[in-house]
XYZ file of C-alpha atoms in Angstrom:
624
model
C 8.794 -16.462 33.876
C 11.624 -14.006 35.404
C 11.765 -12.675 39.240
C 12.883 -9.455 39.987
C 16.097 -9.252 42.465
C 17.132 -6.045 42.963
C 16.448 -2.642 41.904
C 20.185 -1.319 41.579
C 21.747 1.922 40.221
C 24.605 1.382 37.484
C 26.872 3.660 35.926
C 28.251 4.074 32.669
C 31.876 6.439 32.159
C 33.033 7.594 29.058
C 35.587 9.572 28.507
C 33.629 12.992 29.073
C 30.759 11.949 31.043
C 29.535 9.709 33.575
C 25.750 8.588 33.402
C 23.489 7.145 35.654
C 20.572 4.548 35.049
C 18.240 2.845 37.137
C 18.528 -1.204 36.174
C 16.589 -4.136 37.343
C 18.202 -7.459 37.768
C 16.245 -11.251 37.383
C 16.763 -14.845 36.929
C 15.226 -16.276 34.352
C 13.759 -19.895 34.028
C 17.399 -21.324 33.441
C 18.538 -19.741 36.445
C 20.551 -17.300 34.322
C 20.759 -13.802 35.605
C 20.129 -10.969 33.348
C 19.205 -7.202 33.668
C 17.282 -4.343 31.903
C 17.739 -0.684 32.252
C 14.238 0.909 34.060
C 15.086 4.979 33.592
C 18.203 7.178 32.676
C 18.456 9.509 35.360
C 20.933 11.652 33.471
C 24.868 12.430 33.660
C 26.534 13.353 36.711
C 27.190 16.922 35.394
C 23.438 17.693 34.690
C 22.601 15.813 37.966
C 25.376 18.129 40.355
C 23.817 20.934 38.389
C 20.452 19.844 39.570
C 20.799 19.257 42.312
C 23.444 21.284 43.655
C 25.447 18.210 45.026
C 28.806 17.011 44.228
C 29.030 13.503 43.047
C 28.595 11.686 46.160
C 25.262 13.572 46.591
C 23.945 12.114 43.059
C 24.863 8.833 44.427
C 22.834 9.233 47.499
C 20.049 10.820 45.632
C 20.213 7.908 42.741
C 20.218 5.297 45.643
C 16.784 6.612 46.854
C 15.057 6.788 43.196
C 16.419 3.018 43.169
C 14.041 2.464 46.399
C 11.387 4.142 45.824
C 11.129 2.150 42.201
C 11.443 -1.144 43.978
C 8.416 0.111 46.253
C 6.897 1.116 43.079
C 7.356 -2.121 41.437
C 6.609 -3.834 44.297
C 3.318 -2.631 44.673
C 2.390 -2.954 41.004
C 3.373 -6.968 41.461
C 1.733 -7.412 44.683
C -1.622 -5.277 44.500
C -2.895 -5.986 41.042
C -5.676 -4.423 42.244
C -6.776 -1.033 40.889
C -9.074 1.306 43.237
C -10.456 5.023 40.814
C -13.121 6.840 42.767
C -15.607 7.835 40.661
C -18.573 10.485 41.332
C -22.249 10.118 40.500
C -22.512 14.200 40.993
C -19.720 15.387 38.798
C -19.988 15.964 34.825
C -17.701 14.639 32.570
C -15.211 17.349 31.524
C -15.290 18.768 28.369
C -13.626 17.784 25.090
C -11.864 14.841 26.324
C -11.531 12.010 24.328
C -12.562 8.456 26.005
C -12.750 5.548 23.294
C -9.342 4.707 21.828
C -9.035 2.183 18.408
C -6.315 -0.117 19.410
C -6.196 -2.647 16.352
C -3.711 -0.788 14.572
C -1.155 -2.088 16.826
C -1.065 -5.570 15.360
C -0.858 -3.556 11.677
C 1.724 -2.026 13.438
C 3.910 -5.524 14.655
C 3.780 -5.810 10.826
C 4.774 -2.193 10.053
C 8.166 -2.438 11.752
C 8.872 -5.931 10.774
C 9.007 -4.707 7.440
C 11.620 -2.047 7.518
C 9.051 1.058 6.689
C 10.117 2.795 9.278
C 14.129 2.776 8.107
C 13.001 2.693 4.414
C 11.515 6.687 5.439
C 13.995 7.812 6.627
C 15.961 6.253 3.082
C 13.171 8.014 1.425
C 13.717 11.439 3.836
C 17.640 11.382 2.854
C 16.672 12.352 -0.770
C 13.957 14.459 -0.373
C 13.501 18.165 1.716
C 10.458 17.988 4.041
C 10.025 18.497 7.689
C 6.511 16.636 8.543
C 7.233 13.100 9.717
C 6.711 10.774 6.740
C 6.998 7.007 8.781
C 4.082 8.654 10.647
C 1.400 9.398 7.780
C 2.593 6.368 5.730
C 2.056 4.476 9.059
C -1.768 5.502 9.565
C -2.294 5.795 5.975
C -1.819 1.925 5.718
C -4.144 1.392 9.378
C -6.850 3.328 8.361
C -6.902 1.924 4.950
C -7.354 -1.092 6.937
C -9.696 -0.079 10.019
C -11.659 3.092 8.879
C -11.173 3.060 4.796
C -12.278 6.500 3.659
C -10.653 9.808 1.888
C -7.655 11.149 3.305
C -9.297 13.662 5.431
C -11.337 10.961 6.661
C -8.388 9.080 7.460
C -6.868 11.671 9.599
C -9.858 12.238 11.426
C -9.844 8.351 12.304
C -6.406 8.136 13.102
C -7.265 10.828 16.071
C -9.090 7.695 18.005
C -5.611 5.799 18.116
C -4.169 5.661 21.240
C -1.019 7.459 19.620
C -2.722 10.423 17.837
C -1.469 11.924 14.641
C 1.754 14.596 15.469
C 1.177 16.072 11.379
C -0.938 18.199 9.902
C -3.319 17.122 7.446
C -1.615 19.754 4.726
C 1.431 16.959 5.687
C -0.906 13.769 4.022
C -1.384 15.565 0.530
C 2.314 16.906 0.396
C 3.746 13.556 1.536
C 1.387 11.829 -1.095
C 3.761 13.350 -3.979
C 6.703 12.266 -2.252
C 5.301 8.238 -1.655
C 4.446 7.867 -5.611
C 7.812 9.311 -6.670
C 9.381 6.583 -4.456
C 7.061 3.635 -5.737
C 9.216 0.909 -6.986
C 11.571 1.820 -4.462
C 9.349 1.334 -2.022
C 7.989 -1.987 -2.889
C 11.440 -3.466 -3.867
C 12.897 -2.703 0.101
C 9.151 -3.956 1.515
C 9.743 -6.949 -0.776
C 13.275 -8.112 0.385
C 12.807 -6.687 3.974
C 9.156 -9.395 4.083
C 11.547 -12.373 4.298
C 12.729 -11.188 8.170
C 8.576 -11.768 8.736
C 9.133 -15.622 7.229
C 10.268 -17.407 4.139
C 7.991 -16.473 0.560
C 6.686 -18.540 -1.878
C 8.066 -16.498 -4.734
C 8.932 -19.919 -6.871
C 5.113 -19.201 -7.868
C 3.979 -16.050 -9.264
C 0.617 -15.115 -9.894
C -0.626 -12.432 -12.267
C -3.970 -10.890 -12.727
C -5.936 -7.027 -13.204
C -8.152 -5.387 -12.286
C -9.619 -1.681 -12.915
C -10.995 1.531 -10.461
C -13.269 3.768 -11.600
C -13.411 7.238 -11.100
C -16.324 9.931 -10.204
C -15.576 11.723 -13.200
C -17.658 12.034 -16.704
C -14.423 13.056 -18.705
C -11.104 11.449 -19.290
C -7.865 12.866 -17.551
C -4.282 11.487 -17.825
C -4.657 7.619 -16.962
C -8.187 7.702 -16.654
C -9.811 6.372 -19.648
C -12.533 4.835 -20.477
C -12.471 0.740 -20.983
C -14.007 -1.961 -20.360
C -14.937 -1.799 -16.565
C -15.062 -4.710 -14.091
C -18.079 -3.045 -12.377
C -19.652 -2.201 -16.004
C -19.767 1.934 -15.143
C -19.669 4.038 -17.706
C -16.548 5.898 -15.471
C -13.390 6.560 -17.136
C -11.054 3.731 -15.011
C -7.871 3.131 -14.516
C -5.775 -0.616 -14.435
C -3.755 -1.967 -12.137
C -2.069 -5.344 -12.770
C -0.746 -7.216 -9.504
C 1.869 -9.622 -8.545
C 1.180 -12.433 -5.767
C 3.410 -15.488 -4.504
C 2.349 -18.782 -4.158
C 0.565 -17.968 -0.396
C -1.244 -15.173 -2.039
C 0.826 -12.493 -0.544
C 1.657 -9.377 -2.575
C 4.738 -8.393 -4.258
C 4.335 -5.856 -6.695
C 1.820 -3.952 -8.529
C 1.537 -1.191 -11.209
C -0.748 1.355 -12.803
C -1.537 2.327 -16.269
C -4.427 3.806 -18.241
C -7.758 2.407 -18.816
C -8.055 2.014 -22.121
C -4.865 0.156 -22.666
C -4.595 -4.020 -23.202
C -4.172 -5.329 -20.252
C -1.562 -8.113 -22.170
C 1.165 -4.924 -22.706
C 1.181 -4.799 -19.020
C 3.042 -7.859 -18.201
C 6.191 -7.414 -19.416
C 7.127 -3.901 -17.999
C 5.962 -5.047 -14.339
C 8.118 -8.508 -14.560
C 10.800 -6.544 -15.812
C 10.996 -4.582 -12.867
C 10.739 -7.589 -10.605
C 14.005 -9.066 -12.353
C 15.671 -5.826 -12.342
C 14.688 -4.789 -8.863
C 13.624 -7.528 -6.702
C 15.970 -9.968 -7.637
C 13.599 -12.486 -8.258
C 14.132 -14.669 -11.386
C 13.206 -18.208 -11.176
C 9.747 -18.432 -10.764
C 6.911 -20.283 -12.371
C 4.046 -17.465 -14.029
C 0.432 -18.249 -13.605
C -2.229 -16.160 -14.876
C -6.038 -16.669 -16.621
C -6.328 -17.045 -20.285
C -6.520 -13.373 -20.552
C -3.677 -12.586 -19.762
C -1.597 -15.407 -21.504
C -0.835 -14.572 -24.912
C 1.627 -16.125 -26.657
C 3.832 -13.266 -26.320
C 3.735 -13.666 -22.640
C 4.353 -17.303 -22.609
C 7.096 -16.465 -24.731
C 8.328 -13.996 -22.221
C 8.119 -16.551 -19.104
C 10.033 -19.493 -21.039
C 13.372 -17.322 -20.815
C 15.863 -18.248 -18.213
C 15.061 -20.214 -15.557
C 11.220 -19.286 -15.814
C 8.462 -21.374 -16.802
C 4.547 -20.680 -17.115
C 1.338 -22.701 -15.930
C -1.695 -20.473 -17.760
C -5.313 -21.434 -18.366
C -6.631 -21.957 -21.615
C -9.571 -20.965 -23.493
C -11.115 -24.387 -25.021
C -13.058 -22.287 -27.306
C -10.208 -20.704 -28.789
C -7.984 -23.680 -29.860
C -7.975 -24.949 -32.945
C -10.755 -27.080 -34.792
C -8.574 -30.100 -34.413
C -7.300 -29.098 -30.747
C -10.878 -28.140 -29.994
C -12.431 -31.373 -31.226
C -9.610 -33.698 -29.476
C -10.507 -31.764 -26.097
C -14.338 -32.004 -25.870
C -14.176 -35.677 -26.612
C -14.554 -37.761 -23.411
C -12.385 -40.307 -24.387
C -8.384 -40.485 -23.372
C -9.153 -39.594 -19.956
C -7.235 -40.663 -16.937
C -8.522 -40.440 -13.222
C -5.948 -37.771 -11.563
C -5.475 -39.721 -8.136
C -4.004 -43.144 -9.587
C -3.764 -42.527 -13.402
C -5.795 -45.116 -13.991
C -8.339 -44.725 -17.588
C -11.411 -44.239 -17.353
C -15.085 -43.668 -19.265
C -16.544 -40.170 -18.595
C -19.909 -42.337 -20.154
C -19.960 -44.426 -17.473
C -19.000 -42.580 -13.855
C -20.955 -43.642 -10.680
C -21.935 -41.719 -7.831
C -19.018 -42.797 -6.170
C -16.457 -41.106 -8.958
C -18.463 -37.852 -8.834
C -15.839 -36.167 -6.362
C -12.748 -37.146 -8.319
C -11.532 -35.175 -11.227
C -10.135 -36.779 -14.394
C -7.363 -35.325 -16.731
C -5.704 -35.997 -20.199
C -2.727 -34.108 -21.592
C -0.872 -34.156 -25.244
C 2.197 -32.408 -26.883
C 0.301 -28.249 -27.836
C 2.652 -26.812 -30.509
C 2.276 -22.859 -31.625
C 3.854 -20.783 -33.615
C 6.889 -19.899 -31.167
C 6.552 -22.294 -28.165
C 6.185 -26.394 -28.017
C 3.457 -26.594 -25.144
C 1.544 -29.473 -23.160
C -1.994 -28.892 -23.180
C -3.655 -30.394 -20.355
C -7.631 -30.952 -20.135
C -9.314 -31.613 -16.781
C -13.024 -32.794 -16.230
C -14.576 -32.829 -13.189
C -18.652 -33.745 -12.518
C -18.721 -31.384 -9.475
C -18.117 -28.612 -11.776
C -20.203 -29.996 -14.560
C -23.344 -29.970 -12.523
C -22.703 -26.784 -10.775
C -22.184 -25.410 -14.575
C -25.783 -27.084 -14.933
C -27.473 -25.540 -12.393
C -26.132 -22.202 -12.898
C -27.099 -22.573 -16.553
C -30.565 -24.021 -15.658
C -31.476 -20.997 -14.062
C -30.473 -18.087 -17.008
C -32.760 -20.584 -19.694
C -35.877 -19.824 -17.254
C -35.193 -16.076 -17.504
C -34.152 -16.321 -20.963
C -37.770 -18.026 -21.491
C -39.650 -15.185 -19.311
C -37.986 -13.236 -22.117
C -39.400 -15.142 -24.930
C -43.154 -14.953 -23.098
C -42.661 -11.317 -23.037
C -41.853 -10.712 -26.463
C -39.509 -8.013 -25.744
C -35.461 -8.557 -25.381
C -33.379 -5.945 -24.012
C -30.165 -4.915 -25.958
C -27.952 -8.037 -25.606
C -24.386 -7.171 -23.028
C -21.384 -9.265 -23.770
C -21.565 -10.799 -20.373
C -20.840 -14.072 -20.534
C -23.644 -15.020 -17.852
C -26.267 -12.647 -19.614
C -29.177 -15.134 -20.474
C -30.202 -13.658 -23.347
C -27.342 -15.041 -25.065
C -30.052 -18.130 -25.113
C -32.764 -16.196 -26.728
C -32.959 -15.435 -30.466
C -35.354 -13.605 -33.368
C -36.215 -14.173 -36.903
C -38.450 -11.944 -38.710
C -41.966 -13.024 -40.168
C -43.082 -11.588 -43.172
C -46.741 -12.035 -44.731
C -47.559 -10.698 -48.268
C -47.649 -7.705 -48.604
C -47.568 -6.563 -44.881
C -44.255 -5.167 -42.892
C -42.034 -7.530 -41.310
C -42.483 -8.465 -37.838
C -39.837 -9.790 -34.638
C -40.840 -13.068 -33.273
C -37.977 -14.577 -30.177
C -37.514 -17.991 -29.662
C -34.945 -20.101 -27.355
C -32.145 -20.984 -29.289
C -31.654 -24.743 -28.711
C -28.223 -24.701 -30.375
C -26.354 -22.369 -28.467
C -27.642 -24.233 -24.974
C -26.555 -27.625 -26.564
C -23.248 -26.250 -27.373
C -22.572 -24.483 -24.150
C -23.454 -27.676 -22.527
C -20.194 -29.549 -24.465
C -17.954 -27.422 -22.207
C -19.621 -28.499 -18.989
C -16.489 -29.492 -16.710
C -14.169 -29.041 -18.743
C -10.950 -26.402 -18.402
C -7.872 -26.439 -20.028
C -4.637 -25.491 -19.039
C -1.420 -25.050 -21.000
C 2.542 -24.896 -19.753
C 6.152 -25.646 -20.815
C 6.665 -27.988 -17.946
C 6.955 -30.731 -20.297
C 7.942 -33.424 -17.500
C 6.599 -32.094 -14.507
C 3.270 -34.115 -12.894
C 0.280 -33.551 -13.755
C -1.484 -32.794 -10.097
C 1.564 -30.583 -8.862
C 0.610 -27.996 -12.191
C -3.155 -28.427 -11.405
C -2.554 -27.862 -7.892
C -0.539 -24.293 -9.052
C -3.307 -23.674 -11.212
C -5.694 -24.226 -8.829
C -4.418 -21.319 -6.430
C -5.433 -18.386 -9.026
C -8.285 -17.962 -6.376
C -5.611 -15.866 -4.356
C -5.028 -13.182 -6.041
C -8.986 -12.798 -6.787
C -9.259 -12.886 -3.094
C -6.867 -9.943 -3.003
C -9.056 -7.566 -5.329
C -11.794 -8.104 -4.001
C -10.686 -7.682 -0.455
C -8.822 -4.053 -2.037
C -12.221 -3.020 -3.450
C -14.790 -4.047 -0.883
C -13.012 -4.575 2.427
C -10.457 -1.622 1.905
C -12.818 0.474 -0.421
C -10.029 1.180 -2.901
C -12.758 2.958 -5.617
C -14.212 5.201 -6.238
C -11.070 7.051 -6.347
C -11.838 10.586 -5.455
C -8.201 12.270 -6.155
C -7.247 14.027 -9.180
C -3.407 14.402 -9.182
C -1.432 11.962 -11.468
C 0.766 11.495 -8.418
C -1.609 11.286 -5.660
C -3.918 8.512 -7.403
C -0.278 6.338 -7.420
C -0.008 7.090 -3.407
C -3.439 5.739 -2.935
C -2.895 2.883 -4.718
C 0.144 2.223 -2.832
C -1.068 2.482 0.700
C -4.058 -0.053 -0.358
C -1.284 -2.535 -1.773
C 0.826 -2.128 1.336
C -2.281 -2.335 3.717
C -3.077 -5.443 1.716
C 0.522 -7.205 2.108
C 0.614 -6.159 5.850
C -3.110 -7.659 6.487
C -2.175 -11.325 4.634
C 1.199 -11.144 6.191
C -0.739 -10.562 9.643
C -3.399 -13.309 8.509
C -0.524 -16.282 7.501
C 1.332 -15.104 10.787
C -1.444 -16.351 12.990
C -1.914 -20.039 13.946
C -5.424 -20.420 13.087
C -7.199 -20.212 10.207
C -9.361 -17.177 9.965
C -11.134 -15.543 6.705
C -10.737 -12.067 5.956
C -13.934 -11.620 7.684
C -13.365 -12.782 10.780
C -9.609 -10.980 11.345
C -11.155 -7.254 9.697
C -13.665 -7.597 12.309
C -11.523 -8.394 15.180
C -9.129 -5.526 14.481
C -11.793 -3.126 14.165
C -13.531 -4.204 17.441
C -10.163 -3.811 19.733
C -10.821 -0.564 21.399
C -10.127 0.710 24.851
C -11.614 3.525 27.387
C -10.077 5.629 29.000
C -10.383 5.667 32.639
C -9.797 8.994 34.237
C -6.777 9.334 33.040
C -5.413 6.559 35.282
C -5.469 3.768 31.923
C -7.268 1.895 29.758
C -9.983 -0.621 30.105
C -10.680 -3.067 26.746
C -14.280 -2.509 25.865
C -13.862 -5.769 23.148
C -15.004 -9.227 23.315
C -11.688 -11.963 24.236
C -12.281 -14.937 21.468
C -9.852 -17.239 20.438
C -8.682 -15.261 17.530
C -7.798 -12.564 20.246
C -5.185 -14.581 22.014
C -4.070 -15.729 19.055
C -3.092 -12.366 17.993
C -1.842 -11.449 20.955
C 0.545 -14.512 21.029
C 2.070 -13.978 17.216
C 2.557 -10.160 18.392
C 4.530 -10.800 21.648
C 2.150 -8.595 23.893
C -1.292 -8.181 25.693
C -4.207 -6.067 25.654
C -6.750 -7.999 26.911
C -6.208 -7.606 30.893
C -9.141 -5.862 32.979
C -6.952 -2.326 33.221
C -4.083 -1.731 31.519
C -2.400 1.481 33.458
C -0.891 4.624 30.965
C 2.551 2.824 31.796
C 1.891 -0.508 30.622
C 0.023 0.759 27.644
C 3.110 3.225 26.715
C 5.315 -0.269 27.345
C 3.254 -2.137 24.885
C 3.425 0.765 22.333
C 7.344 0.908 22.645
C 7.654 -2.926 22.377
C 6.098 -3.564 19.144
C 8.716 -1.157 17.483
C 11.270 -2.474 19.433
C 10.530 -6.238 19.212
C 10.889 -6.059 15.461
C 14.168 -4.094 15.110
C 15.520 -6.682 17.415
C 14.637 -9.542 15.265
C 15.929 -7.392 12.202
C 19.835 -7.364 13.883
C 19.520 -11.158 14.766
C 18.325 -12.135 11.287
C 21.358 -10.551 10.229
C 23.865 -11.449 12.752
C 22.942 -15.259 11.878
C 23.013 -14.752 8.083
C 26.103 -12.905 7.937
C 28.540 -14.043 5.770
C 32.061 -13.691 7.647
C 32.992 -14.108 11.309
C 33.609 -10.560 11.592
C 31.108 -9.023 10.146
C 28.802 -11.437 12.033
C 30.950 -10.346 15.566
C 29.954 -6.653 14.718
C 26.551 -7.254 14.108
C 25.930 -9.087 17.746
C 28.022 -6.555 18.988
C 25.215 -3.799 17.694
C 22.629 -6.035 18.473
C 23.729 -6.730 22.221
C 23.874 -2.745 22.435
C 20.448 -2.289 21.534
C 18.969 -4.891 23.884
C 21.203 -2.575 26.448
C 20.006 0.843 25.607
C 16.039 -0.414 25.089
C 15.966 -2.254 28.157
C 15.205 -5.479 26.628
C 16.269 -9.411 27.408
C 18.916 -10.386 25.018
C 17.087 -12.755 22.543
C 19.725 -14.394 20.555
C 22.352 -16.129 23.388
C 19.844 -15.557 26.196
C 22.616 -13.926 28.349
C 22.957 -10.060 29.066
């Protein structure tokens, strides 16, 4: 905690001008005195001019603004207490607005600890526009998060923030063109600027896609038709997306919907090399997506790959070896054991054996896991499609068969009966074979690499966290609404796309920043809950619910919002600090990771100025 001194007035010459500021002096904990400047009151030309004085005047004037701000602060410390009349006889006035989303400005302690704000004006340097673009990117990405909708929806919900939209909505469609030109720029600055936020897992990559569909009937450009996630007859378009180990995103791309989703590997990873810098990693993706061309790709250099493998698909001899239960060893102490024989008690362990996988291009270790968990949940799952596929059977009638996996009438299957002489007729029956030889798989998944050495519970555990970046599509489609996608221009559908990704990477970088553990859920609801009223125009009173997860994210984001009244002041303090905060951090990452004395000198030098000019306690000596 700090104690105010003194309210002083402090000048600053240079060699045309003399300025004046109001500062505040403390002690801090340490009993180290510091200061931050309160108000510029101007220079002493524009001051004389003002107020017809010469420059003693403007001292004695200056002196009494420095006393009546100590009254003033005085006041606020002493009286916390906040007295607005209000009048049962008066109507409300008209079009004011009096409930204010206030969420965003946790997005926001994200926003500007990634750069986004410096990479626009980058972005500005090499384009001609006048609207702000850090502005509509900004509330692009919130609303994405807090009010998904179309982009006219969007604007109309960024009106309820407590900072309201300065743009024009003609300004959102224009400066869509401009964000999908700058893409991989984009994502390659958000990518390196992340690691001021904390360290990344990017020794693990995962790999996975997913396709939007479109309310259209006819193809156009990138929308084609193919085989759709959601099973619509839409034309859709792919995107295939890049998380690190924590499930965080990195980089994504987009191409058309009726292209294998195996050719888009390669272009994406080469950009990642190329751009982000990032070129020792371990890839891990589903079978799907690991041909052998792929593996091949991923065993150049210092990569590696950890991919799942179809069982089905190996060969007789591969096939046979892996759906014995013999050779098995139990994964916690290596020790054998018989899958024939497991009690109750060895039901929650999970059991592997591994041998030498050779192909065509690659020498391999295939790696086969069992685990009874799985094996009964397989069961039960199962147990239920054979009672609809026998409903089916009673019925006499089969629909027309979908290449769903989980489809039970995969289980049901027809000869035709023929008497003399009469016309042939349909008769359905459960097939007994294909249930028996689905049940041979039960447990049982496969995973190949060419981590020949490596052990075997450190590549299952990698394996293992392909739930991530399943976690992140399905939070993009049904938590951020990311399809339908109602846009028709080429380069507008890419700027959607991009403001989900980016309001993706700033919600899980918000999530892992937090010290509890919280599901998507629980944090989407929170932010959209934190509003405030406004109270005669005197401030703002929270009209949310305090919980836990509240102060936690008020602790990871260095400010408050959850007092009884927060006056226009405070709430214009808050608003500046979040900006501020994370530039701060930005110069004293890099004054600690510069590379020569000098360079490192200059740096604290800038970053010393800054604390100066914004007011702010110095962060990185704790002196002025």
């Amino acid at each position: 905690m700090t104690e105010v001194i003194i309210v002083r007035i402090t000048t600053s010459k240079s060699k045309n001008s003399e300025s004046f500021y109001i500062t505040q002096s403390y002690t801090n904990a340490n009993g180290k005195s510091t200061s931050k400047t309160i108000r510029k009151l101007g220079t002493l030309a524009e001051l004389s001019a003002q107020l017809h004085t010469d420059r003693d005047g403007v001292v004695e004037w200056a002196n009494e603004q420095a006393r009546l701000e100590t009254l003033k602060y005085k006041s606020e410390k002493e009286d916390a207490t906040v007295m607005i009349p209000f009048h049962s006889n008066r109507l409300m006035d008209y079009n004011k607005q009096k409930l204010f989303s206030g969420g965003y400005l946790f997005l926001q302690s994200i926003y500007y600890g990634l750069k986004l704000d410096s990479v626009c004006r980058k972005i500005k340097s090499r384009h001609k526009f006048e609207y702000d673009l850090n502005a509509i990117l900004s509330d692009l990405i919130y609303t994405r998060v807090l009010e998904p909708s179309s982009k006219r929806s969007s604007f109309r919900a960024a009106k309820q923030f407590l900072e309201p939209p300065t743009y024009e909505l003609h300004d959102v469609y224009r400066a869509l063109s401009v964000l999908a030109s700058e893409m991989d720029f984009i994502q390659s600055e958000v990518y390196k600027n992340s690691f001021f936020l904390g360290d990344r897992m990017d020794r693990i990559l995962y790999y996975d896609c997913t396709n939007y569909y479109f309310e259209i009937e006819q193809e156009d450009g990138d929308k084609k038709y193919g085989k759709s996630k959601e099973h619509r007859p839409n034309p859709i378009i792919q995107m295939g997306l890049f998380t690190d180990g924590d499930g965080i995103p990195l980089a994504f791309s987009l191409f058309p919907g009726n292209q294998n989703e195996q050719k888009s590997l390669k272009p994406l990873e080469t950009k990642i090399l190329q751009q982000f810098g990032c070129d020792k990693f371990i890839y891990c993706s589903d079978a799907g997506l690991a041909s052998e061309d792929n593996r091949v790709l991923n065993h150049i250099g210092q990569r590696a790959f950890i991919v799942t493998q179809s069982i089905k698909k190996l060969s007789a001899e591969d096939r046979a070896w892996a759906l014995k239960k013999t050779g098995f060893k139990r994964l916690s102490d290596d020790k054998p054991v018989d899958l024939t024989k497991l009690t109750d008690d060895d039901k929650n362990q999970l059991y592997y054996k591994d041998e030498p996988f050779t192909t065509k291009k690659l020498d391999q270790r295939l790696i086969i896991t069992y685990s009874p968990k799985y094996a009964a949940y397989q069961k039960a799952i199962r147990a239920e499609q054979i009672c609809r596929a026998e409903k089916m059977v009673a019925n006499g009638s089969l629909k027309k068969q979908r290449k769903n996996p989980n489809d039970p009438a995969r289980f049901v299957n027809k000869v035709a009966v023929t008497n003399e002489g009469e016309k042939a007729k349909i008769h359905y029956y459960l097939d007994t074979d294909k249930i028996a030889e689905e049940e041979m798989y039960d447990g049982l998944y496969a995973v190949c690499t060419d981590l020949l050495d490596d052990d075997v519970a450190d590549i299952l555990k990698v394996s293992e966290g392909r739930w991530q970046i399943e976690d992140c599509f399905r939070t993009m489609k049904t938590d951020f609404e990311a399809r339908p996608v109602y846009l028709n221009r080429e380069d507008r559908i890419k700027a959607h796309f991009l403001t989900c990704f980016l309001a993706l990477l700033h919600f899980r970088l918000l999530n892992r920043s937090l010290k509890g553990t919280y599901t998507t859920e629980q944090l989407l609801h929170t932010l959209k809950d934190i509003k405030f009223t406004d109270i005669e125009e005197q401030g703002f009173m929270p009209v949310y619910e305090r919980q836990e997860i509240t102060d936690d994210l008020h602790e990871t984001c260095g400010f408050r919002t959850d007092y009884q009244f927060i006056t226009k002041r405070k709430m214009k303090g808050i608003q500046k600090k979040v900006s501020r905060d994370k530039t701060l951090l930005y110069f004293k990452y890099r004054a600690r990771s510069a590379t020569t004395p000098v360079f490192s000198r200059i740096v604290a030098l800038i970053f010393l100025f800054n604390c100066q000019r914004w007011g702010m306690e110095c962060k990185m000596c704790g002196e002025e």
